[in-house]
Amino acid sequence: DVKVTQSSRYLVKRTGEKVFLECVQDMDHENMFWYRQDPGLGLRLIYFSYDVKMKEKGDIPEGYSVSREKKERFSLILESASTNQTSMYLCASFLAGADTQYFGPGTRLTVL
Amino acid sequence: QKEVEQNSGPLSVPEGAIASLNCTYSDRGSQSFFWYRQYSGKSPELIMFIYSNGDKEDGRFTAQLNKASQYVSLLIRDSQPSDSATYLCAVIGANFGNEKLTFGTGTRLTIIP
């Protein structure tokens, strides 16, 4: 089974803090994605990566950055957390040519 | 116009009946279509995918695709209380980029015992 894990299920941070969310997949997938999910807005793509050290902006990249130094690991960074970044963050990965994305369990981030 | 649209619901269906969920998309060049189920507090999980016009059946689930009308639907037969969840439609389109899924906002389905 595909396994996508995320570093934390719940996280509480203060405004202005630097926040790292980590995602690890164990299936040697090239493609990895970070989404946030908010009520009424659905899943919105923040950043994605097709390969190590490659990254592309999604629909809402402002206030976020990413890092992919190893194939299995894709990190989302909030340089200076703000209250409007309180959300559920979902990581996903899949192999090129496969049928769909596999999601991690999600991290619910609260910024106070 | 949103790229992928779904009725947010809630949609209430009696147990044992057929639940019908609909989704429309704006990019006529879209190639691949997916239905995910998401329970409250959990991450999405794949139910069905469909690429070609027509119907695709998998157990109690049937996905229907009509590219000319730009809609895709999901039918759930013999609905069970465990089917109560939010259902997300997702599309990979010609303009969306390789393997990049664009999601609708989801339809909340409640099966009434």
XYZ file of C-alpha atoms in Angstrom:
225
model
C 0.000 0.000 0.000
C 1.053 3.531 -0.700
C 2.002 5.295 2.423
C 2.124 9.038 2.727
C 2.879 10.378 6.158
C 2.863 13.886 7.535
C 4.937 15.063 10.454
C 2.092 16.243 12.679
C -1.672 15.750 12.871
C -2.224 18.894 14.901
C -0.027 21.951 15.234
C -0.494 25.256 17.065
C 1.818 28.155 16.268
C 1.950 31.861 16.973
C 1.791 34.648 14.425
C 5.211 35.362 12.954
C 6.676 31.957 13.712
C 8.380 29.921 10.999
C 6.511 26.681 10.446
C 7.718 23.494 8.779
C 5.288 20.841 7.595
C 6.898 17.672 6.369
C 5.562 14.969 4.079
C 7.195 11.625 3.367
C 6.148 8.958 0.893
C 7.636 5.493 0.679
C 6.626 4.506 -2.881
C 9.333 6.245 -4.929
C 6.813 8.647 -6.486
C 8.095 11.529 -8.574
C 5.166 13.868 -8.031
C 4.296 15.425 -4.700
C 1.757 18.099 -3.839
C 0.738 20.373 -1.011
C -2.900 21.459 -0.661
C -4.817 23.385 1.936
C -8.462 22.696 2.602
C -10.876 25.251 4.009
C -14.657 25.060 4.461
C -16.465 26.294 1.380
C -13.254 26.638 -0.596
C -12.343 23.012 -1.097
C -8.851 21.769 -1.802
C -6.500 24.404 -3.183
C -3.074 23.623 -4.556
C -0.203 25.514 -2.923
C 2.902 24.009 -4.531
C 3.886 20.852 -6.340
C 7.077 19.121 -7.377
C 7.825 16.768 -10.270
C 11.275 15.781 -9.133
C 13.994 16.417 -6.599
C 14.846 20.109 -6.331
C 12.042 20.998 -8.726
C 9.027 22.998 -7.616
C 6.163 24.806 -9.241
C 3.644 27.219 -7.852
C 0.072 26.124 -7.538
C -2.958 28.341 -7.220
C -2.180 29.969 -3.860
C 1.602 30.037 -3.278
C 1.755 33.400 -1.494
C 3.170 33.145 1.997
C 4.534 29.638 1.418
C 7.694 28.038 0.140
C 8.700 24.415 -0.373
C 11.760 22.234 -0.349
C 12.414 18.895 -2.008
C 15.955 17.753 -1.353
C 15.136 14.039 -1.477
C 12.634 12.222 -3.641
C 10.629 10.892 -0.720
C 10.353 14.122 1.205
C 8.466 17.337 0.397
C 8.396 20.124 2.945
C 6.060 23.087 3.145
C 7.392 26.186 4.879
C 5.447 29.099 6.260
C 8.136 31.774 6.587
C 6.084 33.958 8.936
C 2.842 32.346 9.957
C -0.314 34.432 9.895
C -3.791 33.740 11.245
C -5.197 33.383 7.726
C -2.957 30.349 7.275
C -4.956 28.440 9.846
C -6.159 25.478 7.821
C -5.961 21.760 7.132
C -2.854 20.983 5.077
C -2.813 17.879 2.936
C 0.153 16.330 1.189
C -0.281 13.988 -1.772
C 1.944 11.969 -4.054
C 1.708 9.711 -7.080
C 3.729 8.016 -9.757
C 3.623 9.503 -13.256
C 1.157 7.533 -15.328
C -0.681 6.217 -12.299
C -4.354 6.881 -11.894
C -4.587 9.202 -9.002
C -3.047 10.905 -6.028
C -2.658 9.344 -2.604
C -3.136 11.666 0.318
C -1.473 11.840 3.669
C -3.578 12.094 6.851
C -3.368 15.883 6.965
C -2.045 18.444 9.426
C -4.486 20.775 11.104
C -2.564 23.971 11.706
C -3.832 26.702 13.986
C -2.041 30.056 14.013
C -2.855 32.201 17.029
C -16.806 30.527 -13.410
C -15.156 27.919 -11.212
C -13.117 25.312 -13.021
C -14.867 22.423 -11.277
C -18.303 22.930 -9.760
C -20.349 20.809 -7.420
C -23.516 21.429 -5.480
C -22.377 21.754 -1.874
C -25.485 20.070 -0.502
C -26.246 18.709 1.952
C -27.844 15.937 -0.040
C -30.024 13.622 2.040
C -30.903 10.172 0.715
C -32.816 7.348 2.456
C -30.891 4.175 3.163
C -31.174 1.732 0.266
C -31.938 4.425 -2.318
C -29.708 5.703 -5.116
C -27.580 8.761 -4.369
C -26.711 10.897 -7.388
C -23.834 13.359 -7.237
C -23.024 15.744 -10.063
C -20.018 17.742 -11.180
C -19.401 20.110 -14.086
C -16.072 21.358 -15.386
C -15.078 24.288 -17.535
C -12.084 23.009 -19.532
C -13.416 21.156 -22.562
C -9.989 19.545 -23.039
C -10.089 17.794 -19.666
C -8.944 14.200 -19.892
C -9.302 12.462 -16.549
C -11.985 12.584 -13.906
C -11.971 11.353 -10.344
C -14.329 10.946 -7.429
C -12.993 11.030 -3.888
C -14.777 10.355 -0.632
C -13.797 12.295 2.453
C -15.049 11.505 5.931
C -15.081 14.305 8.465
C -11.576 14.936 9.811
C -9.985 12.505 7.365
C -8.096 12.902 4.093
C -9.698 12.157 0.703
C -9.673 8.617 -0.636
C -10.255 7.568 -4.215
C -13.538 5.915 -5.144
C -13.651 6.004 -8.924
C -11.832 7.367 -11.928
C -13.106 7.609 -15.494
C -11.494 8.655 -18.759
C -13.985 7.757 -21.484
C -17.524 8.840 -22.208
C -20.168 6.556 -20.785
C -20.525 4.591 -17.581
C -18.009 2.823 -15.415
C -19.211 0.533 -12.648
C -17.392 -0.665 -9.550
C -19.552 -2.460 -7.024
C -22.264 -0.119 -5.806
C -20.621 2.870 -7.499
C -21.113 4.035 -11.083
C -19.299 6.976 -12.620
C -20.833 8.599 -15.673
C -18.977 10.927 -18.022
C -20.401 13.154 -20.735
C -17.619 15.203 -22.295
C -19.921 16.988 -24.740
C -21.938 18.391 -21.831
C -18.867 18.663 -19.593
C -20.273 16.830 -16.627
C -19.379 13.799 -14.618
C -21.600 12.119 -12.067
C -21.381 9.477 -9.389
C -24.228 7.130 -8.566
C -24.241 5.168 -5.333
C -26.708 2.288 -5.348
C -28.175 0.733 -2.204
C -26.912 3.663 -0.137
C -25.615 2.794 3.313
C -25.137 5.024 6.368
C -21.386 4.470 5.938
C -21.639 6.328 2.618
C -22.350 9.541 4.530
C -19.374 11.743 3.686
C -18.291 14.607 1.465
C -17.673 13.613 -2.138
C -15.074 15.506 -4.123
C -14.939 15.680 -7.888
C -11.496 16.260 -9.397
C -10.306 16.834 -12.922
C -7.019 16.730 -14.814
C -7.478 19.083 -17.730
C -5.530 20.088 -20.776
C -4.850 23.486 -19.265
C -4.207 22.332 -15.740
C -0.809 20.796 -16.238
C 0.425 17.269 -15.991
C -1.119 15.235 -13.209
C -2.362 18.341 -11.458
C -5.793 17.703 -10.073
C -8.273 20.537 -9.691
C -10.948 19.826 -7.123
C -14.503 20.933 -6.709
C -15.606 22.087 -3.275
C -17.436 18.854 -2.600
C -20.990 17.659 -1.958
C -21.941 16.579 1.530
C -24.045 13.423 1.438
C -26.099 12.139 4.338
C -27.722 8.705 4.217
C -30.793 8.574 6.444
C -31.367 5.198 8.148
